[in-house]
Amino acid sequence: MSDTTSTAVEDFVLESGEVISSDQIIDITVVGAGPAGLFTVFSAGVQEARCRVIDSMPQVGGQLTALYPEKVIYDVPGFPKVTAKDLVDRLYEQAQQFNPEIHLSETVVNVERLKHRILAVTTDRGNVHYSRSVVIAAGIGAFTPRLPDDEVFAGFGEEHGFYTAVRDKSKFKGREVVILGGGDSAVDWVLGLAEEARSLAVVHRRNEFRAMGHSVTKMRELAEEGKVNVITPYNFKSVDTDNNGHVTGVTVEDKGGAEMHLKCDRLLCLLGFKNDLGPIVEWDLRFEDSAIKVEADMQTNIPGVFAVGDIASYPQKIKLILTGFADASIAVQNCIPYIRPGKKASHVFTSVRGLPAGSK
Ligand SMILES: Cc1cc2nc3c(=O)[nH]c(=O)nc-3n(C[C@H](O)[C@H](O)[C@H](O)COP(=O)(O)OP(=O)(O)OC[C@H]3O[C@@H](n4cnc5c(N)ncnc54)[C@H](O)[C@@H]3O)c2cc1C
């Protein structure tokens, strides 16, 4: 049994007795695919480190995607102004050059240090990802979809016809679809599914929709053409299921308590996201000011575990996108000697060296 520096494939016996081979251990696992996480992936690629990123949201982009996709940002260097959505698209494209492993809709619930300097990253799907180092880029916590009623929908999933994101439009083709929500993604998916669905209704608690004006106009036009039923101001009341627990309809009610029943076999709930630091506070990390305390090299109190972006705390920290980028670059620079003991990260400008062979 040896350390992890060799490039030859070798086996490691863990405390549990489980044997894992070195090619199951990735160099860097990034927790969070917000701007700091995505730039960490890029920075890792520049250093030829194999990288995986895990995020609880169905899309990358962190707060920019979940909270303000259409807002214009003015303080990202090189962009006099850019919408949050466009910035995320650029960051994603930049990170994708290195073919990282990307796991979405998956929340990291534990990070544990094992023998042989191996870190085990466990997720809510029961997956254990082995890694030589971990960069926590978890921002203000894991974003998870807001549900109309947490108790009622506990245990409900896509296998029951209940969706909180559209990953595959074909699942809605020829179906009776009800969308709950009144923001950008609800209206976008009304437009996106109008041609796919057999019937389509959108239910929102207000008459006004919080979405881009031209999208709302288009939705109203579809309503006039009879392609979508816009039901406002109504709130979710209850869901009906068959004997297999499959959604068969929803009941909604107006402010006066008058109920309306809508038949459906696809219920798409797009009510935004809630964030929660959740399990991270239990990972034996040192916290200060509700963030993870890091040293100047971005390392936390757990060797091999780094933190960047909004979740990282150090003197004079400013929680901005651009500081997250700088954190990411410093963290990766300091990950390299950790994952390849004896080696230093070579700091050469990408403009001089170019990107490593194999990048797109
Ligand atoms: C309304 C608003 C406007 C803003 N405007 C600006 C601006 O103009 N300019 C600017 O510079 N900054 C702005 N900010 C701040 C900026 O959004 C943050 O500084 C930035 O998003 C931090 O990036 P991050 O990658 O550290 O974290 P986040 O963007 O929060 O991303 C963290 C990601 O980690 C994921 N995650 C967390 N925990 C887990 C877990 N256990 N498992 C898996 N995934 C997990 C989350 O789901 C999330 O996707 C604004 C913030 C808000 C709220």
Coordinates of C-alpha atoms and ligand atoms in Angstrom, one line a residue:
M1 CA 0.0 0.0 0.0
S2 CA 1.5 3.4 -0.9
D3 CA 0.6 7.0 -1.0
T4 CA -1.4 8.7 -3.8
T5 CA 1.5 10.3 -5.7
S6 CA 2.1 7.5 -8.2
T7 CA 0.4 7.7 -11.6
A8 CA 0.1 3.8 -11.9
V9 CA -3.3 2.4 -10.9
E10 CA -3.2 1.0 -7.4
D11 CA -5.6 -0.2 -4.8
F12 CA -6.3 1.4 -1.4
V13 CA -8.0 -0.4 1.5
L14 CA -10.3 1.9 3.4
E15 CA -11.1 1.7 7.1
S16 CA -14.4 0.0 6.2
G17 CA -12.4 -2.8 4.4
E18 CA -13.6 -1.6 1.0
V19 CA -11.0 -1.6 -1.7
I20 CA -10.9 1.3 -4.1
S21 CA -8.6 1.8 -7.0
S22 CA -6.7 5.1 -7.6
D23 CA -8.6 5.8 -10.8
Q24 CA -11.8 6.0 -8.8
I25 CA -10.3 9.0 -7.0
I26 CA -10.7 12.3 -8.8
D27 CA -8.3 15.2 -8.1
I28 CA -10.7 17.9 -7.1
T29 CA -14.4 17.7 -6.2
V30 CA -16.2 21.0 -6.2
V31 CA -19.3 21.4 -4.1
G32 CA -21.4 24.0 -5.8
A33 CA -21.7 25.2 -9.4
G34 CA -22.2 28.9 -8.8
P35 CA -19.7 31.4 -10.4
A36 CA -17.0 30.5 -7.9
G37 CA -17.5 26.8 -8.4
L38 CA -17.5 27.1 -12.2
F39 CA -14.3 29.1 -12.2
T40 CA -12.7 26.6 -9.9
V41 CA -13.5 23.9 -12.5
F42 CA -11.8 26.0 -15.2
S43 CA -8.8 26.8 -13.0
A44 CA -8.5 23.0 -12.2
G45 CA -8.5 22.3 -15.9
V46 CA -5.7 24.8 -16.5
Q47 CA -3.6 22.8 -13.9
E48 CA -4.6 19.5 -15.6
A49 CA -6.4 18.4 -12.6
R50 CA -9.4 16.0 -13.1
C51 CA -12.4 17.7 -11.7
R52 CA -16.0 16.9 -10.7
V53 CA -18.7 19.4 -9.7
I54 CA -21.8 18.6 -7.7
D55 CA -24.8 21.0 -7.3
S56 CA -28.2 20.6 -5.7
M57 CA -29.9 22.7 -8.3
P58 CA -31.0 21.4 -11.7
Q59 CA -28.9 24.0 -13.5
V60 CA -25.5 25.6 -12.9
G61 CA -25.1 29.2 -11.9
G62 CA -25.9 29.4 -8.2
Q63 CA -27.6 32.6 -7.0
L64 CA -27.3 34.1 -10.5
T65 CA -29.6 31.4 -11.9
A66 CA -31.8 30.9 -8.9
L67 CA -32.3 34.5 -7.8
Y68 CA -31.6 37.0 -10.6
P69 CA -31.1 35.5 -14.1
E70 CA -32.2 38.6 -16.0
K71 CA -30.6 41.2 -13.7
V72 CA -27.8 43.2 -15.3
I73 CA -24.4 43.0 -13.5
Y74 CA -22.0 45.9 -13.9
D75 CA -19.0 44.9 -11.7
V76 CA -17.5 41.9 -13.5
P77 CA -14.2 42.9 -15.0
G78 CA -14.2 43.0 -18.8
F79 CA -18.0 43.2 -19.0
P80 CA -19.3 46.8 -18.8
K81 CA -22.7 45.1 -18.4
V82 CA -23.9 41.5 -18.6
T83 CA -27.0 39.7 -17.6
A84 CA -26.5 37.1 -14.9
K85 CA -27.8 34.4 -17.3
D86 CA -25.3 35.4 -20.0
L87 CA -22.4 35.4 -17.5
V88 CA -23.3 31.9 -16.3
D89 CA -23.4 30.7 -19.9
R90 CA -19.9 32.1 -20.5
L91 CA -18.6 30.5 -17.2
Y92 CA -20.1 27.2 -18.1
E93 CA -18.6 27.3 -21.6
Q94 CA -15.2 28.1 -20.2
A95 CA -15.4 25.3 -17.6
Q96 CA -16.7 22.8 -20.2
Q97 CA -13.4 23.1 -22.1
F98 CA -12.0 20.5 -19.7
N99 CA -14.9 18.0 -19.8
P100 CA -15.6 18.0 -16.0
E101 CA -17.9 15.5 -14.4
I102 CA -21.1 17.4 -13.7
H103 CA -23.7 16.2 -11.2
L104 CA -26.8 18.3 -10.9
S105 CA -29.9 17.9 -8.6
E106 CA -27.6 16.2 -6.1
T107 CA -26.8 17.6 -2.7
V108 CA -23.5 16.8 -0.9
V109 CA -24.4 15.7 2.6
N110 CA -21.0 14.8 4.0
V111 CA -17.3 15.2 3.4
E112 CA -15.1 12.8 5.4
R113 CA -11.3 12.3 5.5
L114 CA -10.3 8.7 5.2
K115 CA -7.0 6.9 5.2
H116 CA -4.4 7.5 2.5
R117 CA -5.4 11.2 2.3
I118 CA -8.6 10.2 0.5
L119 CA -11.8 12.3 0.9
A120 CA -15.2 10.7 0.7
V121 CA -18.0 13.0 -0.6
T122 CA -21.4 11.6 0.1
T123 CA -24.6 12.9 -1.6
D124 CA -28.3 12.6 -0.9
R125 CA -28.5 10.1 -3.7
G126 CA -26.4 7.7 -1.7
N127 CA -23.4 8.2 -4.0
V128 CA -19.9 8.3 -2.5
H129 CA -17.4 10.2 -4.7
Y130 CA -13.8 9.7 -3.8
S131 CA -11.5 12.7 -4.2
R132 CA -8.0 13.8 -3.3
S133 CA -9.2 17.4 -2.5
V134 CA -12.5 19.2 -2.1
V135 CA -13.3 22.8 -2.9
I136 CA -16.5 24.0 -1.2
A137 CA -18.1 26.7 -3.3
A138 CA -21.5 26.4 -1.6
G139 CA -22.3 30.1 -1.5
I140 CA -25.3 30.7 0.8
G141 CA -26.2 27.0 0.8
A142 CA -27.9 24.4 -1.2
F143 CA -30.7 25.7 -3.4
T144 CA -33.6 23.3 -3.5
P145 CA -37.0 23.8 -5.3
R146 CA -39.7 25.4 -3.2
L147 CA -42.7 23.1 -2.9
P148 CA -46.3 24.2 -2.4
D149 CA -46.5 22.0 0.7
D150 CA -43.3 20.2 2.0
E151 CA -45.3 17.5 3.8
V152 CA -47.7 16.6 1.0
F153 CA -44.9 16.4 -1.5
A154 CA -42.3 14.5 0.6
G155 CA -41.5 11.4 -1.3
F156 CA -43.1 12.6 -4.5
G157 CA -40.9 12.4 -7.6
E158 CA -40.9 12.2 -11.4
E159 CA -41.9 8.6 -11.2
H160 CA -45.3 9.9 -9.8
G161 CA -45.6 12.6 -12.5
F162 CA -44.4 15.4 -10.2
Y163 CA -41.6 17.6 -11.6
T164 CA -39.6 20.6 -10.2
A165 CA -37.6 21.1 -13.4
V166 CA -37.9 20.1 -17.1
R167 CA -34.8 18.0 -18.0
D168 CA -36.5 16.1 -20.8
K169 CA -39.4 17.7 -22.8
S170 CA -40.5 14.4 -24.2
K171 CA -41.8 13.5 -20.7
F172 CA -44.5 16.1 -21.2
K173 CA -45.4 15.2 -24.8
G174 CA -49.1 14.5 -25.2
R175 CA -49.7 14.9 -21.5
E176 CA -52.2 16.9 -19.4
V177 CA -49.8 19.4 -17.7
V178 CA -50.4 21.8 -14.9
I179 CA -47.7 24.3 -14.0
L180 CA -47.6 26.0 -10.6
G181 CA -45.8 29.3 -10.5
G182 CA -45.6 32.9 -11.9
G183 CA -42.0 33.7 -12.4
D184 CA -39.7 33.5 -15.4
S185 CA -39.2 29.7 -15.4
A186 CA -43.0 29.1 -15.1
V187 CA -43.8 31.4 -18.0
D188 CA -40.8 30.1 -20.0
W189 CA -42.1 26.6 -19.7
V190 CA -45.6 27.6 -20.5
L191 CA -44.2 28.8 -23.8
G192 CA -41.8 25.8 -24.0
L193 CA -44.5 23.1 -23.5
A194 CA -47.5 24.7 -25.3
E195 CA -46.9 22.7 -28.4
E196 CA -45.9 19.5 -26.6
A197 CA -48.7 19.1 -24.1
R198 CA -52.2 17.7 -24.8
S199 CA -53.6 20.3 -22.4
L200 CA -51.8 23.0 -20.4
A201 CA -52.8 25.2 -17.5
V202 CA -50.7 27.5 -15.4
V203 CA -51.8 28.5 -11.9
H204 CA -50.4 31.6 -10.1
R205 CA -51.5 33.2 -6.9
R206 CA -51.5 36.7 -8.4
N207 CA -53.0 38.1 -11.6
E208 CA -49.6 39.7 -12.5
F209 CA -46.7 37.4 -13.5
R210 CA -43.1 38.2 -12.4
A211 CA -41.6 37.3 -15.8
M212 CA -40.2 39.1 -18.8
G213 CA -42.9 41.3 -20.4
H214 CA -42.6 39.8 -23.9
S215 CA -42.9 36.3 -22.5
V216 CA -46.0 37.2 -20.5
T217 CA -47.5 38.8 -23.7
K218 CA -46.7 35.6 -25.7
M219 CA -48.4 33.5 -22.9
R220 CA -51.5 35.7 -23.0
E221 CA -51.6 35.3 -26.8
L222 CA -51.5 31.5 -26.4
A223 CA -54.3 31.7 -23.9
E224 CA -56.4 33.6 -26.4
E225 CA -55.7 30.9 -29.0
G226 CA -56.9 28.4 -26.4
K227 CA -53.5 26.7 -26.1
V228 CA -53.1 27.4 -22.4
N229 CA -55.5 28.0 -19.5
V230 CA -54.1 30.8 -17.3
I231 CA -55.7 30.4 -13.9
T232 CA -55.2 33.4 -11.5
P233 CA -55.3 34.4 -8.6
Y234 CA -55.4 30.8 -7.3
N235 CA -53.4 28.9 -4.8
F236 CA -52.5 25.2 -4.6
K237 CA -54.9 23.3 -2.3
S238 CA -54.4 19.6 -2.7
V239 CA -53.1 16.9 -5.1
D240 CA -55.0 13.8 -6.2
T241 CA -53.3 10.5 -7.0
D242 CA -54.3 7.0 -8.2
N243 CA -53.6 3.8 -6.3
N244 CA -49.9 3.8 -7.6
G245 CA -49.4 7.3 -6.1
H246 CA -49.4 8.8 -9.6
V247 CA -50.7 12.4 -10.0
T248 CA -54.2 12.5 -11.5
G249 CA -55.2 16.1 -10.7
V250 CA -54.8 19.1 -8.5
T251 CA -57.3 21.3 -6.6
V252 CA -56.7 25.0 -6.4
E253 CA -58.6 27.7 -4.6
D254 CA -59.1 31.4 -4.9
K255 CA -58.8 33.9 -2.0
G256 CA -62.5 33.4 -1.2
G257 CA -62.0 29.6 -0.9
A258 CA -63.8 28.7 -4.1
E259 CA -62.2 25.6 -5.4
M260 CA -61.4 24.5 -8.9
H261 CA -60.3 21.0 -9.9
L262 CA -57.8 20.5 -12.7
K263 CA -57.1 17.1 -14.3
C264 CA -53.5 16.4 -15.0
D265 CA -50.9 13.6 -15.2
R266 CA -47.9 15.9 -15.1
L267 CA -47.6 18.5 -12.3
L268 CA -44.7 20.9 -12.8
C269 CA -43.9 23.0 -9.8
L270 CA -41.8 26.1 -10.6
L271 CA -42.1 28.2 -7.4
G272 CA -38.4 29.2 -7.2
F273 CA -35.8 28.0 -4.8
K274 CA -35.0 28.1 -1.1
N275 CA -31.5 28.0 0.3
D276 CA -30.1 26.3 3.3
L277 CA -26.5 25.7 4.5
G278 CA -28.0 22.4 5.9
P279 CA -25.5 19.6 6.4
I280 CA -22.4 21.7 5.7
V281 CA -22.5 23.1 9.3
E282 CA -22.0 19.6 10.6
W283 CA -18.8 18.7 8.7
D284 CA -16.3 19.6 11.5
L285 CA -15.4 22.8 9.6
R286 CA -14.5 25.9 11.5
F287 CA -17.1 28.7 11.0
E288 CA -17.0 32.4 11.6
D289 CA -19.7 34.9 10.6
S290 CA -21.8 32.1 9.2
A291 CA -19.1 31.2 6.7
I292 CA -16.2 28.8 6.6
K293 CA -13.0 30.2 8.0
V294 CA -10.1 29.8 5.5
E295 CA -6.4 30.7 5.6
A296 CA -4.6 32.7 2.9
D297 CA -4.3 29.6 0.8
M298 CA -8.1 29.1 1.0
Q299 CA -7.7 25.9 3.0
T300 CA -10.1 25.1 5.8
N301 CA -9.2 23.5 9.1
I302 CA -9.6 20.1 7.3
P303 CA -6.5 19.3 5.3
G304 CA -7.3 19.0 1.6
V305 CA -10.6 20.8 2.0
F306 CA -10.7 24.4 0.6
A307 CA -13.5 26.9 0.5
V308 CA -14.1 29.7 -2.0
G309 CA -16.7 32.4 -2.9
D310 CA -19.5 33.6 -0.6
I311 CA -19.0 30.6 1.8
A312 CA -15.4 31.4 2.5
S313 CA -14.5 33.8 5.3
Y314 CA -11.2 35.6 5.7
P315 CA -10.2 39.2 6.8
Q316 CA -11.6 41.9 4.6
K317 CA -13.7 39.4 2.6
I318 CA -16.2 41.0 0.2
K319 CA -19.0 38.7 -1.1
L320 CA -18.9 39.5 -4.8
I321 CA -18.6 37.4 -8.0
L322 CA -15.1 38.8 -8.7
T323 CA -13.7 37.9 -5.3
G324 CA -15.1 34.3 -5.8
F325 CA -13.1 34.1 -9.0
A326 CA -9.9 35.2 -7.2
D327 CA -10.6 32.7 -4.4
A328 CA -11.0 29.9 -6.9
S329 CA -7.7 30.6 -8.6
I330 CA -5.8 30.7 -5.2
A331 CA -7.5 27.6 -4.0
V332 CA -6.6 25.5 -7.1
Q333 CA -3.1 26.8 -7.0
N334 CA -2.8 25.5 -3.5
C335 CA -4.7 22.2 -4.2
I336 CA -2.0 21.1 -6.6
P337 CA 0.8 20.5 -4.1
Y338 CA -1.8 18.8 -1.8
I339 CA -3.0 16.3 -4.5
R340 CA 0.5 15.8 -6.0
P341 CA 2.8 16.0 -3.0
G342 CA 6.2 17.2 -3.9
K343 CA 4.9 19.1 -6.9
K344 CA 4.3 22.9 -7.1
A345 CA 1.5 24.4 -9.2
S346 CA 3.2 26.0 -12.1
H347 CA 1.9 29.6 -12.4
V348 CA 2.2 30.5 -16.0
F349 CA -0.2 32.8 -17.8
T350 CA -2.6 30.8 -20.0
S351 CA -1.9 33.4 -22.7
V352 CA 1.7 32.2 -22.7
R353 CA 1.3 28.5 -22.2
G354 CA -2.1 28.1 -23.8
L355 CA -4.7 25.6 -22.5
P356 CA -3.6 22.0 -21.8
A357 CA -3.8 19.5 -24.7
G358 CA -7.2 17.7 -24.7
S359 CA -9.2 20.8 -23.8
K360 CA -11.8 21.8 -26.4
Ligands
LIG1 C1 -30.2 39.8 -5.7 C2 -28.7 39.7 -5.8 C3 -27.9 40.5 -6.6 C4 -26.5 40.4 -6.7 N1 -25.8 41.2 -7.5 C5 -24.5 41.1 -7.6 C6 -23.8 41.9 -8.5 O1 -24.3 42.7 -9.2 N2 -22.4 41.7 -8.6 C7 -21.7 40.8 -7.8 O2 -20.5 40.7 -7.9 N3 -22.4 40.1 -6.9 C8 -23.8 40.2 -6.8 N4 -24.5 39.4 -5.9 C9 -23.7 38.4 -5.1 C10 -23.3 37.2 -5.9 O3 -24.5 36.6 -6.5 C11 -22.6 36.2 -5.0 O4 -21.4 36.8 -4.5 C12 -22.2 35.0 -5.9 O5 -23.3 34.3 -6.4 C13 -21.4 34.0 -5.0 O6 -21.1 32.9 -5.8 P1 -20.7 31.5 -5.2 O7 -20.3 30.6 -6.4 O8 -19.8 31.6 -4.1 O9 -22.1 31.0 -4.5 P2 -23.6 30.7 -5.1 O10 -23.8 31.6 -6.3 O11 -24.5 30.9 -3.9 O12 -23.6 29.2 -5.6 C14 -23.5 28.2 -4.7 C15 -24.0 26.9 -5.3 O13 -23.6 25.9 -4.4 C16 -24.7 24.9 -4.3 N5 -24.7 24.2 -3.1 C17 -24.6 24.7 -1.8 N6 -24.5 23.7 -0.9 C18 -24.5 22.5 -1.6 C19 -24.4 21.2 -1.2 N7 -24.3 20.8 0.1 N8 -24.4 20.3 -2.2 C20 -24.5 20.6 -3.5 N9 -24.6 21.9 -3.9 C21 -24.6 22.9 -3.0 C22 -26.0 25.8 -4.4 O14 -27.1 25.1 -4.9 C23 -25.5 26.9 -5.4 O15 -25.8 26.5 -6.7 C24 -25.9 39.5 -5.8 C25 -26.6 38.7 -5.0 C26 -28.0 38.8 -4.9 C27 -28.8 37.9 -4.0

